[in-house]
Amino acid sequence: MIQHSQAAWTLLLVTGLIVAAQAAAFKLFFWDTPLKNGTGFFLGIEVPPGFYQGAGARWLGRYRALILSVNVILALALIAILISGRWLLLPLWAGGVAVLHTAALLGFGAYARAKLGASPPVESRVAISLESRRLRDYFSLPGEAVMAAIIVASWLLLLLRGDARVDWFAPAVMTYTVMGLFFLAIGAVRIGLPPLPADRPEEHQRWVEESRRYGVRWMTAFQWVVVAVLASYALLHGWPLVAATPWAIWLLVGIILAIWLGQVLTTFIGGRRLTAMGRGLRPPGSWSTPFRQAKGTPRGWMVFFWAWFAGLAALIVYSVR
Amino acid sequence: MFLTVDADDKRPLYQQIADGVKALIASGELREGMALPSVRQLAGDLGVNLNTIAVAYRQLQEEGFLRVRHGAGTVVTSERPTRIEEEALRKPLRSALTQWILGGRDDSEIVAAVRRELALIHQKGESR
């Protein structure tokens, strides 16, 4: 627990900012996401005309009930953190918001696809892009190296000079999160998305490619937030001078806030841009080809995500015991 | 740059891919030294077996259109013979013309169609 009372109101400010961002995310997921491709689609699955006057209203209700439940759980967790004063759980909570929303969306999306999208339209003529996808076009190798160096340095600092108050689950959860996101981002580049419609392939390709880059950008930004928290934790517990210097704590909080705000902006600006780009286009996975079934997210990526998510949930539950 | 494949086309998929790459080379959209996606990427995107793409690439490699360069993947090459024996070229042309005649087209229609196709290839090359 951070003992500096000077930093307490800063943490309250951080909480306020997180809640504001969370409210915006709630609006995005609750209202915009299911209909982002227009009324001809539900979560990217093609639906018949008049769907939202019938069964669609029930589907929308179920989806929104799920998102509401997720947010109620998150709100209760936040209240518990604030009352108990376990401020260090705040970054974990902020991370949990993103992960839990993604898990809810992926889980409900897969369920809806199995029920509603079982017989999607089949196109016999399809286009495929001949552009090569190389990891170096999506990742900054120096950036990744710096991130790895910060993680290693943080661990070394904690192992060699960590004080008695080090809770080893905190750096373990953070490192696990960053590693998982790294492999998920690589998977996002490597996975093959369905072919493009032969009609307007250029526009579809630009949209699909931007979605891929958005996913990688979002995961990298998320990694940086977690790495910043890990490094701050290591400095606070491994370098007594930092813990005793108010301005140093302010600086760390400021850095984390700035990186986190960057991630929030990436989410909202990128998401809005993607929605605008995809207007009038057919989402990948809303139609099938004779060579390949319609799929939202490839199975391999999903399996890895759920395994990582289960591990993360187990670690968090164990660490807040 | 895109390849279009059609499940209703009578040609096998690997042949459609090989023909599509050749058409892009002929139109100038694919130029010497340009890299093509890996077999794994193309097979993953299209949702077909790796072998389907590998066979297409192998055929293009044997015909001198592609070369596997270490570290750069599969690239377009100009190692193919610049002048192919006329008789080798005549055979598929004759076969195609026979199909058009059997399809009930007269000579002027066939010539017009050939001109249109040639214009299309040159147009693609110029618009790159």
PDB file of N, CA, C and O in Angstrom, chain A residues 232-293:
ATOM      1  N   SER A 232       7.266   0.893 -12.250  1.00  0.00           N
ATOM      2  CA  SER A 232       7.007   1.771 -11.092  1.00  0.00           C
ATOM      3  C   SER A 232       6.999   0.951  -9.810  1.00  0.00           C
ATOM      4  O   SER A 232       7.541   1.381  -8.787  1.00  0.00           O
ATOM      5  N   TYR A 233       6.386  -0.199  -9.868  1.00  0.00           N
ATOM      6  CA  TYR A 233       6.324  -1.082  -8.694  1.00  0.00           C
ATOM      7  C   TYR A 233       7.741  -1.463  -8.249  1.00  0.00           C
ATOM      8  O   TYR A 233       8.069  -1.417  -7.061  1.00  0.00           O
ATOM      9  N   ALA A 234       8.559  -1.809  -9.246  1.00  0.00           N
ATOM     10  CA  ALA A 234       9.938  -2.216  -8.941  1.00  0.00           C
ATOM     11  C   ALA A 234      10.713  -1.044  -8.325  1.00  0.00           C
ATOM     12  O   ALA A 234      11.462  -1.219  -7.356  1.00  0.00           O
ATOM     13  N   LEU A 235      10.512   0.163  -8.879  1.00  0.00           N
ATOM     14  CA  LEU A 235      11.226   1.332  -8.356  1.00  0.00           C
ATOM     15  C   LEU A 235      10.774   1.661  -6.928  1.00  0.00           C
ATOM     16  O   LEU A 235      11.589   1.993  -6.077  1.00  0.00           O
ATOM     17  N   LEU A 236       9.478   1.550  -6.685  1.00  0.00           N
ATOM     18  CA  LEU A 236       8.948   1.877  -5.350  1.00  0.00           C
ATOM     19  C   LEU A 236       9.433   0.888  -4.284  1.00  0.00           C
ATOM     20  O   LEU A 236       9.662   1.269  -3.144  1.00  0.00           O
ATOM     21  N   HIS A 237       9.576  -0.371  -4.713  1.00  0.00           N
ATOM     22  CA  HIS A 237       9.958  -1.397  -3.733  1.00  0.00           C
ATOM     23  C   HIS A 237      11.440  -1.753  -3.752  1.00  0.00           C
ATOM     24  O   HIS A 237      11.909  -2.446  -2.858  1.00  0.00           O
ATOM     25  N   GLY A 238      12.144  -1.332  -4.800  1.00  0.00           N
ATOM     26  CA  GLY A 238      13.542  -1.727  -4.911  1.00  0.00           C
ATOM     27  C   GLY A 238      14.514  -0.573  -4.739  1.00  0.00           C
ATOM     28  O   GLY A 238      15.733  -0.773  -4.713  1.00  0.00           O
ATOM     29  N   TRP A 239      13.968   0.636  -4.707  1.00  0.00           N
ATOM     30  CA  TRP A 239      14.833   1.816  -4.610  1.00  0.00           C
ATOM     31  C   TRP A 239      14.227   2.735  -3.554  1.00  0.00           C
ATOM     32  O   TRP A 239      13.333   3.548  -3.860  1.00  0.00           O
ATOM     33  N   PRO A 240      14.659   2.622  -2.320  1.00  0.00           N
ATOM     34  CA  PRO A 240      14.038   3.350  -1.221  1.00  0.00           C
ATOM     35  C   PRO A 240      13.937   4.857  -1.460  1.00  0.00           C
ATOM     36  O   PRO A 240      12.976   5.502  -1.030  1.00  0.00           O
ATOM     37  N   LEU A 241      14.923   5.408  -2.168  1.00  0.00           N
ATOM     38  CA  LEU A 241      14.924   6.841  -2.439  1.00  0.00           C
ATOM     39  C   LEU A 241      13.671   7.270  -3.217  1.00  0.00           C
ATOM     40  O   LEU A 241      13.103   8.335  -2.960  1.00  0.00           O
ATOM     41  N   VAL A 242      13.260   6.449  -4.145  1.00  0.00           N
ATOM     42  CA  VAL A 242      12.075   6.778  -4.958  1.00  0.00           C
ATOM     43  C   VAL A 242      10.842   6.816  -4.065  1.00  0.00           C
ATOM     44  O   VAL A 242      10.036   7.749  -4.127  1.00  0.00           O
ATOM     45  N   ALA A 243      10.698   5.771  -3.225  1.00  0.00           N
ATOM     46  CA  ALA A 243       9.530   5.698  -2.350  1.00  0.00           C
ATOM     47  C   ALA A 243       9.492   6.872  -1.366  1.00  0.00           C
ATOM     48  O   ALA A 243       8.425   7.284  -0.916  1.00  0.00           O
ATOM     49  N   ALA A 244      10.671   7.429  -1.073  1.00  0.00           N
ATOM     50  CA  ALA A 244      10.735   8.524  -0.089  1.00  0.00           C
ATOM     51  C   ALA A 244      10.661   9.898  -0.748  1.00  0.00           C
ATOM     52  O   ALA A 244      10.653  10.918  -0.058  1.00  0.00           O
ATOM     53  N   THR A 245      10.633   9.944  -2.070  1.00  0.00           N
ATOM     54  CA  THR A 245      10.634  11.237  -2.775  1.00  0.00           C
ATOM     55  C   THR A 245       9.275  11.480  -3.433  1.00  0.00           C
ATOM     56  O   THR A 245       8.939  10.818  -4.414  1.00  0.00           O
ATOM     57  N   PRO A 246       8.509  12.419  -2.891  1.00  0.00           N
ATOM     58  CA  PRO A 246       7.157  12.641  -3.438  1.00  0.00           C
ATOM     59  C   PRO A 246       7.151  12.939  -4.934  1.00  0.00           C
ATOM     60  O   PRO A 246       6.332  12.398  -5.680  1.00  0.00           O
ATOM     61  N   TRP A 247       8.081  13.805  -5.393  1.00  0.00           N
ATOM     62  CA  TRP A 247       8.034  14.170  -6.814  1.00  0.00           C
ATOM     63  C   TRP A 247       8.322  12.975  -7.721  1.00  0.00           C
ATOM     64  O   TRP A 247       7.822  12.893  -8.840  1.00  0.00           O
ATOM     65  N   ALA A 248       9.117  12.028  -7.196  1.00  0.00           N
ATOM     66  CA  ALA A 248       9.423  10.824  -7.999  1.00  0.00           C
ATOM     67  C   ALA A 248       8.149   9.985  -8.158  1.00  0.00           C
ATOM     68  O   ALA A 248       7.880   9.432  -9.241  1.00  0.00           O
ATOM     69  N   ILE A 249       7.368   9.926  -7.077  1.00  0.00           N
ATOM     70  CA  ILE A 249       6.109   9.163  -7.153  1.00  0.00           C
ATOM     71  C   ILE A 249       5.153   9.851  -8.128  1.00  0.00           C
ATOM     72  O   ILE A 249       4.515   9.213  -8.963  1.00  0.00           O
ATOM     73  N   TRP A 250       5.116  11.172  -8.034  1.00  0.00           N
ATOM     74  CA  TRP A 250       4.284  11.945  -8.967  1.00  0.00           C
ATOM     75  C   TRP A 250       4.687  11.679 -10.416  1.00  0.00           C
ATOM     76  O   TRP A 250       3.831  11.526 -11.277  1.00  0.00           O
ATOM     77  N   LEU A 251       5.982  11.657 -10.614  1.00  0.00           N
ATOM     78  CA  LEU A 251       6.488  11.433 -11.972  1.00  0.00           C
ATOM     79  C   LEU A 251       6.034  10.059 -12.488  1.00  0.00           C
ATOM     80  O   LEU A 251       5.563   9.926 -13.630  1.00  0.00           O
ATOM     81  N   LEU A 252       6.176   9.050 -11.627  1.00  0.00           N
ATOM     82  CA  LEU A 252       5.779   7.693 -12.038  1.00  0.00           C
ATOM     83  C   LEU A 252       4.281   7.637 -12.347  1.00  0.00           C
ATOM     84  O   LEU A 252       3.865   7.065 -13.363  1.00  0.00           O
ATOM     85  N   VAL A 253       3.489   8.265 -11.468  1.00  0.00           N
ATOM     86  CA  VAL A 253       2.036   8.270 -11.690  1.00  0.00           C
ATOM     87  C   VAL A 253       1.715   9.003 -13.008  1.00  0.00           C
ATOM     88  O   VAL A 253       0.887   8.542 -13.807  1.00  0.00           O
ATOM     89  N   GLY A 254       2.419  10.098 -13.229  1.00  0.00           N
ATOM     90  CA  GLY A 254       2.213  10.866 -14.465  1.00  0.00           C
ATOM     91  C   GLY A 254       2.543  10.056 -15.700  1.00  0.00           C
ATOM     92  O   GLY A 254       1.801  10.073 -16.689  1.00  0.00           O
ATOM     93  N   ILE A 255       3.655   9.322 -15.638  1.00  0.00           N
ATOM     94  CA  ILE A 255       4.066   8.505 -16.796  1.00  0.00           C
ATOM     95  C   ILE A 255       3.015   7.423 -17.067  1.00  0.00           C
ATOM     96  O   ILE A 255       2.586   7.217 -18.213  1.00  0.00           O
ATOM     97  N   ILE A 256       2.595   6.754 -15.996  1.00  0.00           N
ATOM     98  CA  ILE A 256       1.589   5.696 -16.179  1.00  0.00           C
ATOM     99  C   ILE A 256       0.304   6.280 -16.759  1.00  0.00           C
ATOM    100  O   ILE A 256      -0.286   5.733 -17.700  1.00  0.00           O
ATOM    101  N   LEU A 257      -0.091   7.432 -16.203  1.00  0.00           N
ATOM    102  CA  LEU A 257      -1.325   8.084 -16.685  1.00  0.00           C
ATOM    103  C   LEU A 257      -1.229   8.439 -18.158  1.00  0.00           C
ATOM    104  O   LEU A 257      -2.177   8.217 -18.921  1.00  0.00           O
ATOM    105  N   ALA A 258      -0.077   9.002 -18.536  1.00  0.00           N
ATOM    106  CA  ALA A 258       0.097   9.431 -19.931  1.00  0.00           C
ATOM    107  C   ALA A 258       0.013   8.219 -20.869  1.00  0.00           C
ATOM    108  O   ALA A 258      -0.656   8.272 -21.909  1.00  0.00           O
ATOM    109  N   ILE A 259       0.676   7.128 -20.486  1.00  0.00           N
ATOM    110  CA  ILE A 259       0.657   5.934 -21.338  1.00  0.00           C
ATOM    111  C   ILE A 259      -0.756   5.349 -21.393  1.00  0.00           C
ATOM    112  O   ILE A 259      -1.245   4.955 -22.455  1.00  0.00           O
ATOM    113  N   TRP A 260      -1.400   5.341 -20.237  1.00  0.00           N
ATOM    114  CA  TRP A 260      -2.760   4.804 -20.195  1.00  0.00           C
ATOM    115  C   TRP A 260      -3.721   5.659 -21.040  1.00  0.00           C
ATOM    116  O   TRP A 260      -4.556   5.123 -21.782  1.00  0.00           O
ATOM    117  N   LEU A 261      -3.560   6.989 -20.957  1.00  0.00           N
ATOM    118  CA  LEU A 261      -4.405   7.859 -21.782  1.00  0.00           C
ATOM    119  C   LEU A 261      -4.160   7.611 -23.270  1.00  0.00           C
ATOM    120  O   LEU A 261      -5.080   7.654 -24.079  1.00  0.00           O
ATOM    121  N   GLY A 262      -2.900   7.321 -23.599  1.00  0.00           N
ATOM    122  CA  GLY A 262      -2.557   6.979 -24.983  1.00  0.00           C
ATOM    123  C   GLY A 262      -3.326   5.741 -25.429  1.00  0.00           C
ATOM    124  O   GLY A 262      -3.846   5.680 -26.545  1.00  0.00           O
ATOM    125  N   GLN A 263      -3.400   4.766 -24.524  1.00  0.00           N
ATOM    126  CA  GLN A 263      -4.120   3.531 -24.870  1.00  0.00           C
ATOM    127  C   GLN A 263      -5.618   3.803 -25.035  1.00  0.00           C
ATOM    128  O   GLN A 263      -6.249   3.291 -25.962  1.00  0.00           O
ATOM    129  N   VAL A 264      -6.148   4.654 -24.150  1.00  0.00           N
ATOM    130  CA  VAL A 264      -7.575   4.983 -24.239  1.00  0.00           C
ATOM    131  C   VAL A 264      -7.869   5.685 -25.578  1.00  0.00           C
ATOM    132  O   VAL A 264      -8.825   5.358 -26.275  1.00  0.00           O
ATOM    133  N   LEU A 265      -6.978   6.621 -25.929  1.00  0.00           N
ATOM    134  CA  LEU A 265      -7.169   7.345 -27.201  1.00  0.00           C
ATOM    135  C   LEU A 265      -7.066   6.387 -28.379  1.00  0.00           C
ATOM    136  O   LEU A 265      -7.838   6.472 -29.334  1.00  0.00           O
ATOM    137  N   THR A 266      -6.096   5.464 -28.300  1.00  0.00           N
ATOM    138  CA  THR A 266      -5.939   4.458 -29.368  1.00  0.00           C
ATOM    139  C   THR A 266      -7.244   3.694 -29.531  1.00  0.00           C
ATOM    140  O   THR A 266      -7.705   3.458 -30.657  1.00  0.00           O
ATOM    141  N   THR A 267      -7.839   3.320 -28.406  1.00  0.00           N
ATOM    142  CA  THR A 267      -9.072   2.531 -28.460  1.00  0.00           C
ATOM    143  C   THR A 267     -10.194   3.317 -29.126  1.00  0.00           C
ATOM    144  O   THR A 267     -10.835   2.827 -30.059  1.00  0.00           O
ATOM    145  N   PHE A 268     -10.405   4.549 -28.654  1.00  0.00           N
ATOM    146  CA  PHE A 268     -11.571   5.288 -29.140  1.00  0.00           C
ATOM    147  C   PHE A 268     -11.379   5.850 -30.556  1.00  0.00           C
ATOM    148  O   PHE A 268     -12.249   5.685 -31.405  1.00  0.00           O
ATOM    149  N   ILE A 269     -10.231   6.479 -30.786  1.00  0.00           N
ATOM    150  CA  ILE A 269     -10.022   7.080 -32.115  1.00  0.00           C
ATOM    151  C   ILE A 269      -9.952   5.973 -33.178  1.00  0.00           C
ATOM    152  O   ILE A 269     -10.587   6.039 -34.220  1.00  0.00           O
ATOM    153  N   GLY A 270      -9.161   4.939 -32.860  1.00  0.00           N
ATOM    154  CA  GLY A 270      -9.014   3.829 -33.811  1.00  0.00           C
ATOM    155  C   GLY A 270     -10.334   3.128 -34.058  1.00  0.00           C
ATOM    156  O   GLY A 270     -10.661   2.787 -35.197  1.00  0.00           O
ATOM    157  N   GLY A 271     -11.098   2.913 -32.984  1.00  0.00           N
ATOM    158  CA  GLY A 271     -12.388   2.231 -33.125  1.00  0.00           C
ATOM    159  C   GLY A 271     -13.347   3.024 -33.998  1.00  0.00           C
ATOM    160  O   GLY A 271     -14.032   2.481 -34.863  1.00  0.00           O
ATOM    161  N   ARG A 272     -13.362   4.341 -33.783  1.00  0.00           N
ATOM    162  CA  ARG A 272     -14.259   5.195 -34.574  1.00  0.00           C
ATOM    163  C   ARG A 272     -13.853   5.197 -36.054  1.00  0.00           C
ATOM    164  O   ARG A 272     -14.684   5.122 -36.943  1.00  0.00           O
ATOM    165  N   ARG A 273     -12.549   5.256 -36.270  1.00  0.00           N
ATOM    166  CA  ARG A 273     -12.021   5.258 -37.639  1.00  0.00           C
ATOM    167  C   ARG A 273     -12.391   3.945 -38.353  1.00  0.00           C
ATOM    168  O   ARG A 273     -12.802   3.947 -39.511  1.00  0.00           O
ATOM    169  N   LEU A 274     -12.261   2.833 -37.621  1.00  0.00           N
ATOM    170  CA  LEU A 274     -12.588   1.540 -38.203  1.00  0.00           C
ATOM    171  C   LEU A 274     -14.068   1.437 -38.563  1.00  0.00           C
ATOM    172  O   LEU A 274     -14.414   0.910 -39.621  1.00  0.00           O
ATOM    173  N   THR A 275     -14.901   1.951 -37.655  1.00  0.00           N
ATOM    174  CA  THR A 275     -16.346   1.899 -37.925  1.00  0.00           C
ATOM    175  C   THR A 275     -16.666   2.699 -39.184  1.00  0.00           C
ATOM    176  O   THR A 275     -17.456   2.268 -40.026  1.00  0.00           O
ATOM    177  N   ALA A 276     -16.029   3.878 -39.311  1.00  0.00           N
ATOM    178  CA  ALA A 276     -16.279   4.717 -40.495  1.00  0.00           C
ATOM    179  C   ALA A 276     -15.799   4.013 -41.761  1.00  0.00           C
ATOM    180  O   ALA A 276     -16.476   4.027 -42.790  1.00  0.00           O
ATOM    181  N   MET A 277     -14.628   3.369 -41.672  1.00  0.00           N
ATOM    182  CA  MET A 277     -14.075   2.681 -42.848  1.00  0.00           C
ATOM    183  C   MET A 277     -14.951   1.514 -43.290  1.00  0.00           C
ATOM    184  O   MET A 277     -15.051   1.186 -44.465  1.00  0.00           O
ATOM    185  N   GLY A 278     -15.562   0.845 -42.298  1.00  0.00           N
ATOM    186  CA  GLY A 278     -16.298  -0.384 -42.595  1.00  0.00           C
ATOM    187  C   GLY A 278     -17.736  -0.158 -43.025  1.00  0.00           C
ATOM    188  O   GLY A 278     -18.437  -1.116 -43.348  1.00  0.00           O
ATOM    189  N   ARG A 279     -18.145   1.118 -43.052  1.00  0.00           N
ATOM    190  CA  ARG A 279     -19.539   1.398 -43.424  1.00  0.00           C
ATOM    191  C   ARG A 279     -19.803   0.925 -44.858  1.00  0.00           C
ATOM    192  O   ARG A 279     -19.079   1.279 -45.774  1.00  0.00           O
ATOM    193  N   GLY A 280     -20.806   0.092 -45.020  1.00  0.00           N
ATOM    194  CA  GLY A 280     -21.159  -0.380 -46.362  1.00  0.00           C
ATOM    195  C   GLY A 280     -20.330  -1.549 -46.839  1.00  0.00           C
ATOM    196  O   GLY A 280     -20.529  -2.036 -47.950  1.00  0.00           O
ATOM    197  N   LEU A 281     -19.384  -2.012 -46.019  1.00  0.00           N
ATOM    198  CA  LEU A 281     -18.565  -3.169 -46.415  1.00  0.00           C
ATOM    199  C   LEU A 281     -19.027  -4.414 -45.662  1.00  0.00           C
ATOM    200  O   LEU A 281     -19.718  -4.316 -44.647  1.00  0.00           O
ATOM    201  N   ARG A 282     -18.631  -5.557 -46.173  1.00  0.00           N
ATOM    202  CA  ARG A 282     -19.056  -6.824 -45.555  1.00  0.00           C
ATOM    203  C   ARG A 282     -17.994  -7.285 -44.568  1.00  0.00           C
ATOM    204  O   ARG A 282     -16.855  -7.562 -44.958  1.00  0.00           O
ATOM    205  N   PRO A 283     -18.363  -7.415 -43.283  1.00  0.00           N
ATOM    206  CA  PRO A 283     -17.352  -7.811 -42.290  1.00  0.00           C
ATOM    207  C   PRO A 283     -16.812  -9.219 -42.555  1.00  0.00           C
ATOM    208  O   PRO A 283     -17.589 -10.088 -42.968  1.00  0.00           O
ATOM    209  N   PRO A 284     -15.515  -9.421 -42.309  1.00  0.00           N
ATOM    210  CA  PRO A 284     -14.967 -10.774 -42.477  1.00  0.00           C
ATOM    211  C   PRO A 284     -15.736 -11.734 -41.569  1.00  0.00           C
ATOM    212  O   PRO A 284     -16.036 -11.407 -40.434  1.00  0.00           O
ATOM    213  N   GLY A 285     -16.048 -12.880 -42.089  1.00  0.00           N
ATOM    214  CA  GLY A 285     -16.750 -13.868 -41.268  1.00  0.00           C
ATOM    215  C   GLY A 285     -18.264 -13.776 -41.387  1.00  0.00           C
ATOM    216  O   GLY A 285     -18.979 -14.594 -40.832  1.00  0.00           O
ATOM    217  N   SER A 286     -18.778 -12.747 -42.126  1.00  0.00           N
ATOM    218  CA  SER A 286     -20.225 -12.658 -42.292  1.00  0.00           C
ATOM    219  C   SER A 286     -20.666 -13.448 -43.520  1.00  0.00           C
ATOM    220  O   SER A 286     -21.840 -13.544 -43.814  1.00  0.00           O
ATOM    221  N   TRP A 287     -19.703 -13.965 -44.264  1.00  0.00           N
ATOM    222  CA  TRP A 287     -20.039 -14.769 -45.435  1.00  0.00           C
ATOM    223  C   TRP A 287     -18.983 -15.867 -45.566  1.00  0.00           C
ATOM    224  O   TRP A 287     -17.907 -15.792 -44.985  1.00  0.00           O
ATOM    225  N   SER A 288     -19.352 -16.876 -46.314  1.00  0.00           N
ATOM    226  CA  SER A 288     -18.494 -18.056 -46.413  1.00  0.00           C
ATOM    227  C   SER A 288     -17.973 -18.212 -47.834  1.00  0.00           C
ATOM    228  O   SER A 288     -18.490 -17.563 -48.753  1.00  0.00           O
ATOM    229  N   THR A 289     -16.990 -19.045 -48.013  1.00  0.00           N
ATOM    230  CA  THR A 289     -16.535 -19.384 -49.365  1.00  0.00           C
ATOM    231  C   THR A 289     -16.560 -20.908 -49.473  1.00  0.00           C
ATOM    232  O   THR A 289     -16.579 -21.593 -48.447  1.00  0.00           O
ATOM    233  N   PRO A 290     -16.556 -21.439 -50.683  1.00  0.00           N
ATOM    234  CA  PRO A 290     -16.552 -22.902 -50.803  1.00  0.00           C
ATOM    235  C   PRO A 290     -15.286 -23.504 -50.195  1.00  0.00           C
ATOM    236  O   PRO A 290     -15.249 -24.680 -49.869  1.00  0.00           O
ATOM    237  N   PHE A 291     -14.234 -22.687 -50.058  1.00  0.00           N
ATOM    238  CA  PHE A 291     -12.964 -23.211 -49.534  1.00  0.00           C
ATOM    239  C   PHE A 291     -12.894 -23.099 -48.021  1.00  0.00           C
ATOM    240  O   PHE A 291     -12.103 -23.765 -47.386  1.00  0.00           O
ATOM    241  N   ARG A 292     -13.699 -22.220 -47.451  1.00  0.00           N
ATOM    242  CA  ARG A 292     -13.498 -21.900 -46.051  1.00  0.00           C
ATOM    243  C   ARG A 292     -14.810 -21.445 -45.416  1.00  0.00           C
ATOM    244  O   ARG A 292     -15.534 -20.661 -46.000  1.00  0.00           O
ATOM    245  N   GLN A 293     -15.068 -21.943 -44.214  1.00  0.00           N
ATOM    246  CA  GLN A 293     -16.290 -21.552 -43.522  1.00  0.00           C
ATOM    247  C   GLN A 293     -16.135 -20.137 -42.953  1.00  0.00           C
ATOM    248  O   GLN A 293     -15.024 -19.692 -42.720  1.00  0.00           O
TER     249      GLN A 293
END
